[in-house]
CSV table of C-alpha atoms in Angstrom, one decimal:
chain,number,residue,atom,x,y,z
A,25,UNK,CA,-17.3,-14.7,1.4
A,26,UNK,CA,-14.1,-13.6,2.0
A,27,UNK,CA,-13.8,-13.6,5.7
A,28,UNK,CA,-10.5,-10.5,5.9
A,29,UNK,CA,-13.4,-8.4,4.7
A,30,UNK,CA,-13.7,-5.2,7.2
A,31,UNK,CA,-16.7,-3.4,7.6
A,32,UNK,CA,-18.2,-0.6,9.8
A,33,UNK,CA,-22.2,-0.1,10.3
A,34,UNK,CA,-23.2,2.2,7.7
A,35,UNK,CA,-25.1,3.7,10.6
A,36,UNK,CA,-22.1,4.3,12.6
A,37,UNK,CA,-19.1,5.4,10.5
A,38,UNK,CA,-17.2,6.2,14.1
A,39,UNK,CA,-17.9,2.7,15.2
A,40,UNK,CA,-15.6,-0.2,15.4
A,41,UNK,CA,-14.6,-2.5,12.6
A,42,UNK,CA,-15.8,-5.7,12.5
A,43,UNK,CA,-14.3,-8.6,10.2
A,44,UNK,CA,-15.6,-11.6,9.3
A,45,UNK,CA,-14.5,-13.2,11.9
A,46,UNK,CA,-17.1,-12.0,14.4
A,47,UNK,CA,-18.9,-14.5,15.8
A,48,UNK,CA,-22.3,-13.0,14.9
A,49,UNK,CA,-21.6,-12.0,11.6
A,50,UNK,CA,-20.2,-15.6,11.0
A,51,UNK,CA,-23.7,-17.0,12.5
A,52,UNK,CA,-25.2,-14.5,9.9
A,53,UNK,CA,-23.6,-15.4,6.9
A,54,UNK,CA,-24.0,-18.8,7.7
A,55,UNK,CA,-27.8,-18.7,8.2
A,56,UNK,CA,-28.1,-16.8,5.0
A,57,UNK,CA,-26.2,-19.7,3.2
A,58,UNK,CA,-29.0,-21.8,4.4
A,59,UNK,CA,-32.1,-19.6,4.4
A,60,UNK,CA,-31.5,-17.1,1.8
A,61,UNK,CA,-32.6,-14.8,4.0
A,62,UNK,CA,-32.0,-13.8,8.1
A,63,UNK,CA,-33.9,-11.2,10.9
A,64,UNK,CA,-32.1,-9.7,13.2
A,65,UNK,CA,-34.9,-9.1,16.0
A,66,UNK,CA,-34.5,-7.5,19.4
A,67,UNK,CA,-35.5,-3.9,20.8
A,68,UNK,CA,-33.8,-0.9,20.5
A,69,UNK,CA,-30.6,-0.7,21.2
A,70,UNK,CA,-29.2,-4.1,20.6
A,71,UNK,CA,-27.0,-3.6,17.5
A,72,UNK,CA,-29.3,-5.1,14.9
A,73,UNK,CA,-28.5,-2.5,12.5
A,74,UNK,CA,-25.2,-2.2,13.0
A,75,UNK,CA,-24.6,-5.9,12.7
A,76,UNK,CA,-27.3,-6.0,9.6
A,77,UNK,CA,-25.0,-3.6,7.6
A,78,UNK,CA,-21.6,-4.6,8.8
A,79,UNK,CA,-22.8,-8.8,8.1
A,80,UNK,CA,-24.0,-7.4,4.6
A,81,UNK,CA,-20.8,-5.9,3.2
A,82,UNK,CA,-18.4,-9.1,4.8
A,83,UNK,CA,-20.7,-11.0,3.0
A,84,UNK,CA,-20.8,-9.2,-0.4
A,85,UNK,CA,-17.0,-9.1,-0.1
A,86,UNK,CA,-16.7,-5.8,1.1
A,87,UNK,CA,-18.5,-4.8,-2.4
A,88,UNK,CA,-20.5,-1.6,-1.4
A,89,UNK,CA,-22.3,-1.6,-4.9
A,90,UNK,CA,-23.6,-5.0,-3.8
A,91,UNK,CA,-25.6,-4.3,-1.0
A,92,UNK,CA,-29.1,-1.9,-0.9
A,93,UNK,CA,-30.4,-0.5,2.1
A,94,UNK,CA,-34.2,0.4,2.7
A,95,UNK,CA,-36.1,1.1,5.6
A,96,UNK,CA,-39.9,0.1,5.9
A,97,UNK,CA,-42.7,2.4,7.2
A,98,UNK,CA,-46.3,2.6,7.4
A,99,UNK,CA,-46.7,4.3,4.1
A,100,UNK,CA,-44.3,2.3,2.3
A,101,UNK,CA,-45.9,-0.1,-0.8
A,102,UNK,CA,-45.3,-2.1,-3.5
A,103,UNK,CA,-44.4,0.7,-5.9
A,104,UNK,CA,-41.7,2.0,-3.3
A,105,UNK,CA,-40.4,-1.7,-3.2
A,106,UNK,CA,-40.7,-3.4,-6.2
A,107,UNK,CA,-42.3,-2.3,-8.9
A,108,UNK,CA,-44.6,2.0,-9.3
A,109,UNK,CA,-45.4,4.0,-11.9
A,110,UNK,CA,-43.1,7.3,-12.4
A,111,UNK,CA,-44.1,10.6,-14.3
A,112,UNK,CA,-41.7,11.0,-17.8
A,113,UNK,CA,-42.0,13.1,-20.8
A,114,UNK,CA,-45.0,12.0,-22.7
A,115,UNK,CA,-46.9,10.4,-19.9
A,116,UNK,CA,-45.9,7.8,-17.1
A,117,UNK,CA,-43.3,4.8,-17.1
A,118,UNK,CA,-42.9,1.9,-14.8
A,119,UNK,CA,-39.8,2.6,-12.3
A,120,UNK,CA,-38.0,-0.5,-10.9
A,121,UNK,CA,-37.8,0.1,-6.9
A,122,UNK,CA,-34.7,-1.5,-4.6
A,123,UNK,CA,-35.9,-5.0,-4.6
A,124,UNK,CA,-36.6,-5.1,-8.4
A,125,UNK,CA,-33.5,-3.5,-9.3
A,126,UNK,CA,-30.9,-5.7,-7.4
A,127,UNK,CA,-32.6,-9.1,-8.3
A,128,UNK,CA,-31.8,-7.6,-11.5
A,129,UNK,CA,-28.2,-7.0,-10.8
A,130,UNK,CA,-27.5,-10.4,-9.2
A,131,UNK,CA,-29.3,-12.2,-11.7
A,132,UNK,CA,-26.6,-11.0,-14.1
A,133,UNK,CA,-23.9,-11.6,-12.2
A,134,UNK,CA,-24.0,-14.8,-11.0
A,135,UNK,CA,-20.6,-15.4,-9.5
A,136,UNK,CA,-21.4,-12.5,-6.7
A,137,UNK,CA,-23.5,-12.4,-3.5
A,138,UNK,CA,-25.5,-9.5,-3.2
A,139,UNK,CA,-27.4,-8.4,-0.7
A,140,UNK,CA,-30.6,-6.5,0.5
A,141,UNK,CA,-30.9,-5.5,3.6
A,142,UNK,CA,-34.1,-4.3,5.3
A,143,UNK,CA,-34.3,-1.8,8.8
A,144,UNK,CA,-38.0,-1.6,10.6
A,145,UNK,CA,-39.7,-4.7,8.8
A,146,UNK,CA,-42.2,-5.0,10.8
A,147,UNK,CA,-43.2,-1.0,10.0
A,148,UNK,CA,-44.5,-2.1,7.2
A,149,UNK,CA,-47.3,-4.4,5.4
A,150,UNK,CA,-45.1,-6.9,4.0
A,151,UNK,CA,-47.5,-9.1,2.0
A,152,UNK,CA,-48.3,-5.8,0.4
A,153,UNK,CA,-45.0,-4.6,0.0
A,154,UNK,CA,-43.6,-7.5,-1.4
A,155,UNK,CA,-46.6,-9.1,-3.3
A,156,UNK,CA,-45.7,-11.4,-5.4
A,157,UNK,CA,-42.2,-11.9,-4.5
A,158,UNK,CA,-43.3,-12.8,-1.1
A,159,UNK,CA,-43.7,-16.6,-1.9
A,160,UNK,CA,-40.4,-16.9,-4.0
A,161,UNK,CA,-37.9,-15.4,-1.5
A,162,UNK,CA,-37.8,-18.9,-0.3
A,163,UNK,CA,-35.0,-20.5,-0.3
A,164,UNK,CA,-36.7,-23.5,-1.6
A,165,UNK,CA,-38.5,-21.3,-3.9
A,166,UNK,CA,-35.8,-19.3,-5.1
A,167,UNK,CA,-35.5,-19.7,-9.5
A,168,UNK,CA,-38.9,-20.0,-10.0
A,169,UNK,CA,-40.6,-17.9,-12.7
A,170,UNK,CA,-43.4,-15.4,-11.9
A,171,UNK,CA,-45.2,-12.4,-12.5
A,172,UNK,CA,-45.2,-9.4,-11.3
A,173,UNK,CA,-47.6,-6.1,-11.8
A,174,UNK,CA,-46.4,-5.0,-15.3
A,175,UNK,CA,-46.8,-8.6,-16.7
A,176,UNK,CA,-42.6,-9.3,-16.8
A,177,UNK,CA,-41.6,-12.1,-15.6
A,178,UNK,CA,-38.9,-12.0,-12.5
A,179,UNK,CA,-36.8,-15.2,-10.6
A,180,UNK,CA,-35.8,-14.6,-7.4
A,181,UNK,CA,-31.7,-15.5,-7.7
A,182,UNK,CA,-30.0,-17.8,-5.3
A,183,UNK,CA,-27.3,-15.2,-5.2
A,184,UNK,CA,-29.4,-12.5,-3.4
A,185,UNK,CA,-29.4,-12.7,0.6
A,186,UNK,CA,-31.9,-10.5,2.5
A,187,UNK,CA,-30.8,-9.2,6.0
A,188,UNK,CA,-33.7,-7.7,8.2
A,189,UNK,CA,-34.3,-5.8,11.5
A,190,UNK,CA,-37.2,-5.4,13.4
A,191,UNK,CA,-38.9,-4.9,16.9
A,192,UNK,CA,-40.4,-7.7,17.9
A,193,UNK,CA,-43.0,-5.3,20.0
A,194,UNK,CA,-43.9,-3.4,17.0
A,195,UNK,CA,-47.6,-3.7,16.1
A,196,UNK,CA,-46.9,-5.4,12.5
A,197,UNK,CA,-45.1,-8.5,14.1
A,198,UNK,CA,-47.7,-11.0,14.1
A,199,UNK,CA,-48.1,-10.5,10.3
A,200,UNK,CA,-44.3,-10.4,9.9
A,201,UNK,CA,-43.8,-13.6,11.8
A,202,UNK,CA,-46.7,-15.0,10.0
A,203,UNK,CA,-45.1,-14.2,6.8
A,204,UNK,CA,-41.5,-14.9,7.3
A,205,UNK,CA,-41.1,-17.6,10.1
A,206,UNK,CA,-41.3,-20.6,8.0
A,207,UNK,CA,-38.5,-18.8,4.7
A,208,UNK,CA,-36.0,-16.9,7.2
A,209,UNK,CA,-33.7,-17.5,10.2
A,210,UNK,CA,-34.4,-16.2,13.2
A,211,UNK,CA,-32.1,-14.5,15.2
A,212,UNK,CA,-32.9,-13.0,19.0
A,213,UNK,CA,-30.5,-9.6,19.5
A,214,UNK,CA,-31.0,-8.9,23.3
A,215,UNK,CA,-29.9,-6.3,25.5
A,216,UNK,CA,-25.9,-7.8,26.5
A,217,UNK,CA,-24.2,-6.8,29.5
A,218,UNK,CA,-20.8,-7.9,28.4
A,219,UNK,CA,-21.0,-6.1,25.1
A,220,UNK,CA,-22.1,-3.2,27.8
A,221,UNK,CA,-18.9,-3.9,29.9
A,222,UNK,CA,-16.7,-4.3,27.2
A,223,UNK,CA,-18.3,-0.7,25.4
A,224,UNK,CA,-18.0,1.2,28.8
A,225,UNK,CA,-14.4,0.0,28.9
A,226,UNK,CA,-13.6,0.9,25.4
A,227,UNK,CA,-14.7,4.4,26.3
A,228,UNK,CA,-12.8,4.6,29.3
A,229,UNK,CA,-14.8,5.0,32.4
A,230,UNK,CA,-13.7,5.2,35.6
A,231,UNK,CA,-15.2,1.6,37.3
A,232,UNK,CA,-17.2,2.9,40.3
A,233,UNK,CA,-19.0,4.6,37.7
A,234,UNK,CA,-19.1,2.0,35.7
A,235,UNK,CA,-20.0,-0.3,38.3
A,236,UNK,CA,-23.2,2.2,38.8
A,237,UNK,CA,-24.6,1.6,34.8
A,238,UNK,CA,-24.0,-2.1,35.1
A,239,UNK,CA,-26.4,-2.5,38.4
A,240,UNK,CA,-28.6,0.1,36.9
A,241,UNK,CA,-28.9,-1.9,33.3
A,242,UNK,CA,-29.3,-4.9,34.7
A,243,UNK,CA,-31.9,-3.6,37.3
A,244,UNK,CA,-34.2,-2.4,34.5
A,245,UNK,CA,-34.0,-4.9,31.8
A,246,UNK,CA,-34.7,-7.6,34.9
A,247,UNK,CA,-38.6,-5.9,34.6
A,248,UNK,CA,-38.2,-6.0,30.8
A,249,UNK,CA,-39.0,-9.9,31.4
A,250,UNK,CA,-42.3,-9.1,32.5
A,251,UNK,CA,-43.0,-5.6,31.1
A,252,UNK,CA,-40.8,-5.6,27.5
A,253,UNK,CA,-41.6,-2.3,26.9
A,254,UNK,CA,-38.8,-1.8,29.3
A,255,UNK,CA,-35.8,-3.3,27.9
A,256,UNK,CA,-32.8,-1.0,27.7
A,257,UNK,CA,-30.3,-1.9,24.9
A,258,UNK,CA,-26.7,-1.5,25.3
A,259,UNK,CA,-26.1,0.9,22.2
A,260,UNK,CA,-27.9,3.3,24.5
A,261,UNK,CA,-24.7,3.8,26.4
A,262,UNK,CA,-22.1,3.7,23.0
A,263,UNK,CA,-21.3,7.5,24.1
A,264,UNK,CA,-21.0,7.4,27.9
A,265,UNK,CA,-17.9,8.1,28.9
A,266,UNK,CA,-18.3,10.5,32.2
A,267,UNK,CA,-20.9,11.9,34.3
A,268,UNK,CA,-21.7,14.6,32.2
A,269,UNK,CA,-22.8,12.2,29.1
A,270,UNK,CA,-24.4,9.9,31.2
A,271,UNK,CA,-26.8,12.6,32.2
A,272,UNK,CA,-27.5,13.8,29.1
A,273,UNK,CA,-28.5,10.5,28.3
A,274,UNK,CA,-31.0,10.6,31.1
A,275,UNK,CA,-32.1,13.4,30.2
A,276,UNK,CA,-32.6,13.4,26.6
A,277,UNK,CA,-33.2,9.4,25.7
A,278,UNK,CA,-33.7,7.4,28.8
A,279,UNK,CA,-36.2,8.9,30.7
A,280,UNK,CA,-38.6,8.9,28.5
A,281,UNK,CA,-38.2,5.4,27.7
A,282,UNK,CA,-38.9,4.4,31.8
A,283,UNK,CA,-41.9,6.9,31.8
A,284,UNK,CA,-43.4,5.0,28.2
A,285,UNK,CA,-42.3,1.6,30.0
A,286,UNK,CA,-43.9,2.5,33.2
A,287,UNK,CA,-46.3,4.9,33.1
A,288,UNK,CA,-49.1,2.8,34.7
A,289,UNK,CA,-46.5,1.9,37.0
A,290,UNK,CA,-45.9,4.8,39.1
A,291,UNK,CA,-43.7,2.6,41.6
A,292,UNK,CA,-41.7,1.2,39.4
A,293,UNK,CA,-40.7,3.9,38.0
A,294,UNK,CA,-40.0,6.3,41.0
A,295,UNK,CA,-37.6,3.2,42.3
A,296,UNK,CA,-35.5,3.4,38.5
A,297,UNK,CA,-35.4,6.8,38.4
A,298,UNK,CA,-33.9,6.8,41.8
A,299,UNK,CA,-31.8,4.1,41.1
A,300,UNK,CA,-30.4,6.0,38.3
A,301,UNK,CA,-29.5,8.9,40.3
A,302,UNK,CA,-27.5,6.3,42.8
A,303,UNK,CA,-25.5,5.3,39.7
A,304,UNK,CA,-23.3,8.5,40.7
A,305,UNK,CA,-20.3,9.2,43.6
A,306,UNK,CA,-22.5,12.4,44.3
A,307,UNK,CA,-26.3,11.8,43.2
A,308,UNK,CA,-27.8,14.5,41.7
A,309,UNK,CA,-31.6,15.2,41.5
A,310,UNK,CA,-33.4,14.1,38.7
A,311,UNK,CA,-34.5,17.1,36.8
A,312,UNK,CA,-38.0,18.5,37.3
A,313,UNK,CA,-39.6,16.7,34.5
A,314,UNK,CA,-38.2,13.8,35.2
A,315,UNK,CA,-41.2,12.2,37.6
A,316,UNK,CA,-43.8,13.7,35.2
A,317,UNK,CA,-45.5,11.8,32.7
A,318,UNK,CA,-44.8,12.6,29.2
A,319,UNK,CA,-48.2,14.5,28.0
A,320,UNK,CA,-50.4,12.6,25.6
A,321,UNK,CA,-50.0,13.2,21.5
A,322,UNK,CA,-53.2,15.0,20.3
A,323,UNK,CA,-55.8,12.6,18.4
């Protein structure tokens, strides 16, 4: 890995470069030395993509064409992943999905890292979706001959890392802990105050307003240790610069993650909503919407 390598999140092309020398990507490409494979789990908010895609192009070597990028969700299979049938002329012919095709790729070109990174695991049914391969990511594992649904025969390479996200609240994580715990690394991404401070800085706001998001994020991720439904990440807060963007944020992302968090918690959430408008020199009132609880989705 060649650690001058610069990379931005692939879901962020404003954000700000990160070399190799990060501390967390270095801990990342490390534990994918070791495990073949890393998750980056935390709730929202907490940088796991952005440190998922930055970590995977330092450690392809800034090689775009090395890394893939999927994201998992309840409908996705097998056939999305690795291996589906596809309609050509004169019938139907098997079509090599993400997984498939880059074990390919670093298969024949041994002297490269490539990497697979994965967004949402736990969306998905992972014994289904990878099937087969599921034993042989492995790092112990990894060379070993098997079959997969067309009858071909596929080794997982040692030169193929997988980076992962996921929620660890997220109904799938049971299975996804189940399947993974003993073959990856491990790696808790948590809501950061410094990484708050040293965002809110970067963006250049004023301190006694600053002052006012620091008290308030640590206020509500203090209940998140009893009630992790609650926990705020940091990346919420990647555009606040003033008053005006911090109430659109309110308004538009963060209310309705304290009604979701707190909705049989009427208490609670009446003292963060206050608390939130405190965060200001001149408090405003919370919009009219903003003590109601969000209407049920039809069944």
């Amino acid at each position: 890995m060649a650690k001058a390598e610069v990379s931005h999140s692939s879901s962020a092309p404003d954000a700000p470069e990160i070399t190799g020398d990060n501390p967390r990507v270095q801990e990342i490409a490390r534990l994918a030395g070791v495990y073949g494979g890393v998750i980056l789990t935390g709730p929202p908010g907490t940088s796991k993509s952005f440190f998922a895609h930055a970590a995977a192009e330092v450690i392809a070597g800034g090689a775009k064409e090395r890394c893939a990028f999927v994201q998992f969700h309840a409908s996705y299979q097998y056939e999305d992943f690795m291996l589906g049938l596809s309609p050509e002329e004169g019938g139907f012919g098997f079509k090599k999905g993400p997984f498939l095709r880059l074990v390919r790729a670093a298969t024949k070109d041994r002297g490269n890292t490539y990497v697979l990174v994965i967004d949402e695991l736990s969306r998905a049914d992972v014994g289904r979706v990878f099937g087969e391969a599921l034993t042989y990511v492995e790092r112990s594992k990894r060379e070993l001959p098997f079959t997969i649904a067309n009858g071909e025969e596929v080794r997982v390479p040692s030169n193929l890392i997988i980076l992962a996200t996921m929620n660890p609240f997220d109904r799938g994580v049971d299975e996804v802990d189940a399947a993974f715990e003993r073959r990856f690394a491990k790696i808790s991404m948590d809501p950061d105050k410094d990484v708050l401070v040293e965002m809110l800085d970067g963006n250049g706001m004023e301190e006694e307003l600053k002052a006012g998001v620091i008290r308030w994020f640590g206020r509500i991720n203090g209940h998140a240790r009893k009630n992790p439904a609650a926990a705020v990440g940091h990346a919420y807060f990647s555009t606040a610069t003033d008053e005006a963007s911090l109430r659109d944020i309110w308004e538009y992302q963060l209310k309705y993650l304290v009604q979701r968090a707190f909705r049989r918690d009427e208490n609670t959430r009446a003292d963060l909503e206050t608390a939130w408008t405190h965060i200001f020199p001149t408090p405003e009132p919370l919009s009219a919407s903003a003590g109601q609880s969000s209407p049920e989705p039809p069944k």
